[in-house]
mmCIF file of C-alpha atoms in Angstrom:
data_model
loop_
_atom_site.group_PDB
_atom_site.id
_atom_site.type_symbol
_atom_site.label_atom_id
_atom_site.label_comp_id
_atom_site.label_asym_id
_atom_site.label_seq_id
_atom_site.Cartn_x
_atom_site.Cartn_y
_atom_site.Cartn_z
ATOM 1 C CA GLY A 1 -30.723 -45.161 -29.378
ATOM 2 C CA ALA A 2 -32.634 -45.662 -25.998
ATOM 3 C CA VAL A 3 -36.348 -45.625 -26.028
ATOM 4 C CA VAL A 4 -37.767 -43.606 -23.190
ATOM 5 C CA SER A 5 -41.515 -43.357 -22.218
ATOM 6 C CA GLN A 6 -43.239 -41.054 -19.763
ATOM 7 C CA HIS A 7 -46.594 -41.548 -17.879
ATOM 8 C CA PRO A 8 -49.008 -39.804 -17.875
ATOM 9 C CA SER A 9 -48.721 -37.641 -21.075
ATOM 10 C CA ARG A 10 -51.193 -35.241 -19.698
ATOM 11 C CA VAL A 11 -52.380 -34.546 -16.232
ATOM 12 C CA ILE A 12 -54.735 -32.003 -14.621
ATOM 13 C CA CYS A 13 -54.612 -31.579 -10.871
ATOM 14 C CA LYS A 14 -56.004 -29.153 -8.311
ATOM 15 C CA SER A 15 -53.823 -26.712 -6.413
ATOM 16 C CA GLY A 16 -52.227 -28.148 -3.360
ATOM 17 C CA THR A 17 -52.205 -31.806 -4.549
ATOM 18 C CA SER A 18 -49.214 -33.924 -5.535
ATOM 19 C CA VAL A 19 -48.496 -35.351 -8.947
ATOM 20 C CA LYS A 20 -46.178 -38.091 -9.831
ATOM 21 C CA ILE A 21 -44.614 -38.445 -13.305
ATOM 22 C CA GLU A 22 -42.912 -41.637 -14.362
ATOM 23 C CA CYS A 23 -39.967 -41.952 -16.820
ATOM 24 C CA ARG A 24 -39.032 -45.371 -18.045
ATOM 25 C CA SER A 25 -36.137 -46.400 -20.137
ATOM 26 C CA LEU A 26 -37.677 -49.314 -22.180
ATOM 27 C CA ASP A 27 -34.507 -50.929 -23.670
ATOM 28 C CA PHE A 28 -31.598 -49.622 -21.739
ATOM 29 C CA GLN A 29 -30.438 -49.886 -18.162
ATOM 30 C CA ALA A 30 -30.027 -46.127 -17.274
ATOM 31 C CA THR A 31 -27.839 -45.238 -14.306
ATOM 32 C CA THR A 32 -28.558 -41.626 -15.002
ATOM 33 C CA MET A 33 -31.653 -39.834 -16.160
ATOM 34 C CA PHE A 34 -32.301 -36.094 -16.545
ATOM 35 C CA TRP A 35 -35.414 -34.177 -15.716
ATOM 36 C CA TYR A 36 -36.207 -30.967 -17.754
ATOM 37 C CA ARG A 37 -38.912 -28.315 -17.550
ATOM 38 C CA GLN A 38 -40.059 -26.463 -20.686
ATOM 39 C CA PHE A 39 -41.990 -23.297 -20.575
ATOM 40 C CA PRO A 40 -44.144 -22.111 -23.561
ATOM 41 C CA LYS A 41 -41.905 -20.714 -26.239
ATOM 42 C CA LYS A 42 -38.988 -21.250 -24.060
ATOM 43 C CA SER A 43 -35.944 -23.619 -24.027
ATOM 44 C CA LEU A 44 -35.614 -26.505 -21.857
ATOM 45 C CA MET A 45 -34.393 -26.001 -18.288
ATOM 46 C CA LEU A 46 -32.544 -28.756 -16.662
ATOM 47 C CA MET A 47 -33.970 -29.448 -13.178
ATOM 48 C CA ALA A 48 -32.078 -32.325 -11.941
ATOM 49 C CA THR A 49 -29.818 -35.220 -12.633
ATOM 50 C CA SER A 50 -31.330 -38.517 -11.369
ATOM 51 C CA ASN A 51 -28.867 -41.155 -10.393
ATOM 52 C CA GLU A 52 -29.983 -44.747 -9.585
ATOM 53 C CA GLY A 53 -29.627 -45.722 -6.011
ATOM 54 C CA SER A 54 -28.579 -42.305 -4.800
ATOM 55 C CA LYS A 55 -29.936 -38.861 -4.293
ATOM 56 C CA ALA A 56 -30.601 -36.736 -7.317
ATOM 57 C CA THR A 57 -28.511 -33.610 -8.094
ATOM 58 C CA TYR A 58 -30.704 -30.602 -8.377
ATOM 59 C CA GLU A 59 -29.790 -27.443 -10.399
ATOM 60 C CA GLN A 60 -29.435 -24.110 -8.740
ATOM 61 C CA GLY A 61 -32.773 -22.600 -8.032
ATOM 62 C CA VAL A 62 -34.792 -25.832 -8.122
ATOM 63 C CA GLU A 63 -36.548 -26.714 -4.939
ATOM 64 C CA LYS A 64 -35.686 -30.279 -4.113
ATOM 65 C CA ASP A 65 -38.348 -30.515 -1.545
ATOM 66 C CA LYS A 66 -40.962 -29.491 -4.065
ATOM 67 C CA PHE A 67 -39.669 -31.662 -6.867
ATOM 68 C CA LEU A 68 -38.962 -35.084 -5.509
ATOM 69 C CA ILE A 69 -36.996 -37.325 -7.649
ATOM 70 C CA ASN A 70 -36.692 -41.106 -7.112
ATOM 71 C CA HIS A 71 -34.446 -43.318 -9.196
ATOM 72 C CA ALA A 72 -35.079 -46.603 -7.704
ATOM 73 C CA SER A 73 -34.219 -48.816 -10.501
ATOM 74 C CA LEU A 74 -32.265 -48.882 -13.715
ATOM 75 C CA THR A 75 -35.352 -48.392 -15.765
ATOM 76 C CA LEU A 76 -37.470 -46.046 -13.789
ATOM 77 C CA SER A 77 -37.204 -42.495 -12.379
ATOM 78 C CA THR A 78 -40.083 -40.647 -10.963
ATOM 79 C CA LEU A 79 -40.769 -36.878 -10.479
ATOM 80 C CA THR A 80 -43.219 -35.849 -7.910
ATOM 81 C CA VAL A 81 -44.486 -32.233 -7.823
ATOM 82 C CA THR A 82 -45.610 -31.743 -4.357
ATOM 83 C CA SER A 83 -48.319 -29.270 -3.249
ATOM 84 C CA ALA A 84 -48.583 -28.165 -6.893
ATOM 85 C CA HIS A 85 -49.618 -24.650 -7.635
ATOM 86 C CA PRO A 86 -50.511 -22.963 -11.005
ATOM 87 C CA GLU A 87 -47.067 -21.693 -11.626
ATOM 88 C CA ASP A 88 -45.898 -25.339 -11.640
ATOM 89 C CA SER A 89 -48.046 -25.852 -14.873
ATOM 90 C CA SER A 90 -45.463 -26.770 -17.511
ATOM 91 C CA PHE A 91 -44.245 -29.393 -19.832
ATOM 92 C CA TYR A 92 -41.924 -31.878 -18.017
ATOM 93 C CA ILE A 93 -39.510 -34.030 -20.029
ATOM 94 C CA CYS A 94 -37.128 -36.704 -18.987
ATOM 95 C CA SER A 95 -34.030 -38.092 -20.777
ATOM 96 C CA VAL A 96 -31.749 -40.946 -20.616
ATOM 97 C CA GLY A 97 -28.102 -40.676 -21.157
ATOM 98 C CA GLN A 98 -26.410 -43.231 -23.391
ATOM 99 C CA THR A 99 -23.016 -43.319 -25.146
ATOM 100 C CA GLY A 100 -22.599 -39.580 -25.238
ATOM 101 C CA GLU A 101 -26.174 -38.767 -26.274
ATOM 102 C CA GLN A 102 -29.321 -38.081 -24.580
ATOM 103 C CA TYR A 103 -32.710 -39.697 -25.598
ATOM 104 C CA PHE A 104 -35.807 -37.853 -24.505
ATOM 105 C CA GLY A 105 -39.159 -39.100 -23.435
ATOM 106 C CA PRO A 106 -42.286 -37.726 -25.114
ATOM 107 C CA GLY A 107 -43.068 -35.252 -22.208
ATOM 108 C CA THR A 108 -45.733 -34.725 -19.653
ATOM 109 C CA ARG A 109 -48.067 -31.765 -19.738
ATOM 110 C CA LEU A 110 -49.003 -30.792 -16.279
ATOM 111 C CA THR A 111 -51.875 -28.358 -15.670
ATOM 112 C CA VAL A 112 -52.665 -27.182 -12.085
ATOM 113 C CA THR A 113 -55.983 -25.430 -11.609
ATOM 114 C CA GLY B 1 -19.785 -21.289 -18.438
ATOM 115 C CA ASN B 2 -21.299 -22.783 -21.466
ATOM 116 C CA SER B 3 -23.972 -21.050 -23.523
ATOM 117 C CA VAL B 4 -25.711 -21.449 -26.769
ATOM 118 C CA THR B 5 -27.152 -18.670 -28.892
ATOM 119 C CA GLN B 6 -29.489 -19.258 -31.872
ATOM 120 C CA MET B 7 -31.752 -17.190 -33.814
ATOM 121 C CA GLU B 8 -35.115 -17.334 -32.142
ATOM 122 C CA GLY B 9 -37.357 -16.872 -35.051
ATOM 123 C CA PRO B 10 -40.135 -17.618 -35.780
ATOM 124 C CA VAL B 11 -38.964 -18.629 -39.308
ATOM 125 C CA THR B 12 -41.700 -19.154 -42.015
ATOM 126 C CA LEU B 13 -40.680 -20.514 -45.224
ATOM 127 C CA SER B 14 -42.443 -21.855 -48.347
ATOM 128 C CA GLU B 15 -42.061 -25.511 -49.341
ATOM 129 C CA GLU B 16 -38.758 -26.175 -51.183
ATOM 130 C CA ALA B 17 -37.107 -23.064 -49.781
ATOM 131 C CA PHE B 18 -33.580 -23.118 -48.255
ATOM 132 C CA LEU B 19 -33.215 -23.044 -44.581
ATOM 133 C CA THR B 20 -30.575 -21.743 -42.339
ATOM 134 C CA ILE B 21 -30.811 -21.645 -38.599
ATOM 135 C CA ASN B 22 -27.818 -19.930 -37.049
ATOM 136 C CA CYS B 23 -26.202 -21.278 -33.741
ATOM 137 C CA THR B 24 -23.089 -20.104 -31.987
ATOM 138 C CA TYR B 25 -21.779 -21.331 -28.758
ATOM 139 C CA THR B 26 -19.432 -20.518 -25.881
ATOM 140 C CA ALA B 27 -17.686 -23.325 -24.114
ATOM 141 C CA THR B 28 -14.402 -24.350 -22.492
ATOM 142 C CA GLY B 29 -12.509 -27.155 -24.248
ATOM 143 C CA TYR B 30 -13.936 -29.164 -27.244
ATOM 144 C CA PRO B 31 -17.704 -29.749 -26.765
ATOM 145 C CA SER B 32 -19.922 -31.898 -28.709
ATOM 146 C CA LEU B 33 -22.608 -30.141 -30.611
ATOM 147 C CA PHE B 34 -26.237 -31.201 -31.328
ATOM 148 C CA TRP B 35 -29.270 -30.209 -33.172
ATOM 149 C CA TYR B 36 -32.532 -31.531 -31.693
ATOM 150 C CA VAL B 37 -36.017 -31.282 -33.260
ATOM 151 C CA GLN B 38 -39.327 -31.057 -31.331
ATOM 152 C CA TYR B 39 -42.597 -31.687 -33.141
ATOM 153 C CA PRO B 40 -45.794 -30.197 -31.573
ATOM 154 C CA GLY B 41 -46.709 -31.965 -28.363
ATOM 155 C CA GLU B 42 -43.702 -34.278 -28.416
ATOM 156 C CA GLY B 43 -40.471 -34.626 -26.669
ATOM 157 C CA LEU B 44 -37.024 -33.999 -28.534
ATOM 158 C CA GLN B 45 -35.467 -36.032 -31.042
ATOM 159 C CA LEU B 46 -31.798 -35.985 -31.976
ATOM 160 C CA LEU B 47 -31.530 -34.658 -35.467
ATOM 161 C CA LEU B 48 -27.695 -34.608 -35.943
ATOM 162 C CA LYS B 49 -24.511 -34.168 -34.111
ATOM 163 C CA ALA B 50 -20.847 -33.410 -34.391
ATOM 164 C CA THR B 51 -18.197 -34.293 -31.896
ATOM 165 C CA LYS B 52 -15.015 -32.476 -33.153
ATOM 166 C CA ALA B 53 -14.125 -29.471 -35.228
ATOM 167 C CA ASP B 54 -14.822 -29.640 -38.983
ATOM 168 C CA ASP B 55 -17.091 -32.638 -38.351
ATOM 169 C CA LYS B 56 -20.406 -32.334 -40.502
ATOM 170 C CA GLY B 57 -23.379 -33.823 -39.028
ATOM 171 C CA SER B 58 -26.250 -34.799 -41.412
ATOM 172 C CA ASN B 59 -29.629 -36.541 -41.361
ATOM 173 C CA LYS B 60 -32.913 -36.387 -43.286
ATOM 174 C CA GLY B 61 -31.438 -33.581 -45.620
ATOM 175 C CA PHE B 62 -30.138 -31.493 -42.708
ATOM 176 C CA GLU B 63 -26.598 -30.594 -42.329
ATOM 177 C CA ALA B 64 -24.474 -28.661 -39.744
ATOM 178 C CA THR B 65 -20.639 -28.245 -39.663
ATOM 179 C CA TYR B 66 -18.803 -27.706 -36.493
ATOM 180 C CA ARG B 67 -16.854 -24.540 -36.957
ATOM 181 C CA LYS B 68 -14.351 -23.961 -34.011
ATOM 182 C CA GLU B 69 -12.921 -20.852 -35.527
ATOM 183 C CA THR B 70 -16.191 -19.185 -35.509
ATOM 184 C CA THR B 71 -17.767 -21.236 -32.667
ATOM 185 C CA SER B 72 -20.745 -22.073 -34.857
ATOM 186 C CA PHE B 73 -22.936 -24.995 -35.782
ATOM 187 C CA HIS B 74 -25.448 -23.438 -38.254
ATOM 188 C CA LEU B 75 -28.229 -25.884 -39.414
ATOM 189 C CA GLU B 76 -29.040 -25.939 -43.221
ATOM 190 C CA LYS B 77 -31.441 -27.764 -45.438
ATOM 191 C CA GLY B 78 -31.642 -27.238 -49.234
ATOM 192 C CA SER B 79 -35.272 -27.774 -49.692
ATOM 193 C CA VAL B 80 -37.707 -27.845 -46.770
ATOM 194 C CA GLN B 81 -41.006 -29.688 -46.537
ATOM 195 C CA VAL B 82 -44.224 -28.891 -44.635
ATOM 196 C CA SER B 83 -43.277 -31.858 -42.442
ATOM 197 C CA ASP B 84 -40.278 -30.152 -41.171
ATOM 198 C CA SER B 85 -42.319 -27.798 -39.269
ATOM 199 C CA ALA B 86 -41.169 -27.908 -35.716
ATOM 200 C CA VAL B 87 -38.940 -26.328 -33.200
ATOM 201 C CA TYR B 88 -35.255 -26.787 -33.468
ATOM 202 C CA PHE B 89 -32.918 -26.746 -30.590
ATOM 203 C CA CYS B 90 -29.071 -26.223 -30.824
ATOM 204 C CA ALA B 91 -27.207 -27.770 -27.858
ATOM 205 C CA LEU B 92 -23.755 -28.607 -26.525
ATOM 206 C CA SER B 93 -22.194 -30.960 -24.207
ATOM 207 C CA ASN B 94 -18.921 -30.841 -22.527
ATOM 208 C CA GLY B 95 -18.993 -34.173 -20.875
ATOM 209 C CA GLY B 96 -18.814 -37.736 -21.934
ATOM 210 C CA GLY B 97 -20.423 -41.149 -20.929
ATOM 211 C CA SER B 98 -23.933 -40.993 -19.454
ATOM 212 C CA ASN B 99 -23.483 -38.439 -16.741
ATOM 213 C CA TYR B 100 -23.134 -35.159 -18.617
ATOM 214 C CA LYS B 101 -25.258 -32.213 -19.154
ATOM 215 C CA LEU B 102 -26.768 -30.463 -22.182
ATOM 216 C CA THR B 103 -26.835 -26.802 -22.628
ATOM 217 C CA PHE B 104 -29.664 -25.667 -25.083
ATOM 218 C CA GLY B 105 -30.263 -22.725 -27.102
ATOM 219 C CA LYS B 106 -33.768 -21.122 -26.770
ATOM 220 C CA GLY B 107 -35.144 -22.877 -29.870
ATOM 221 C CA THR B 108 -36.271 -21.679 -33.294
ATOM 222 C CA LEU B 109 -39.817 -22.310 -34.507
ATOM 223 C CA LEU B 110 -39.938 -23.254 -38.163
ATOM 224 C CA THR B 111 -43.145 -23.166 -40.014
ATOM 225 C CA VAL B 112 -43.243 -24.481 -43.593
ATOM 226 C CA ASN B 113 -46.110 -23.486 -45.735
ATOM 227 C CA PRO B 114 -47.189 -25.482 -48.823
#
């Protein structure tokens, strides 16, 4: 299956700043990537579907101006959390869709102080 | 809409015990069903899957059978190991190709003690 990496694995930022998280498909050209958010002891919540060369499709209730997604190439999608606040602290995971399955990155732990 | 319900746990077992984690689903049509595992601090890994009724997915000693009549996909393992300690997610997909969505259950934390 597809190998997916994320960078950084952990990031701490101050309230009000912006943070960019990268998701890379290392061995597969991904036209579609997915971004999830996982709260402690909770399931994964799909935030948006990232489409290469076009605008992302956001799930209901997800602020598209706060969570900016850019899928500029077939191997890279980025999620930027703008003007981060402590309530944005979470584990963010991306995935790549391939042949009816999804392959997940290792996740990024964001802590906003 | 689609939904997945799984026992939330936590589940604590001794090594070599039998494991069952229940999962039921609600979906239109004929979804594909998945079990994912998440080890501490990591992303999700596909454990097994089944794409049609009566299919049995299996991997690393884990099994699950797609039961359409009971809309279930229970995960089982005959003898768990300490290394199986993780969070297990049941999920379904109604789509195909690369542009589809997964609906997850809330996850079940499994702890296996030596």
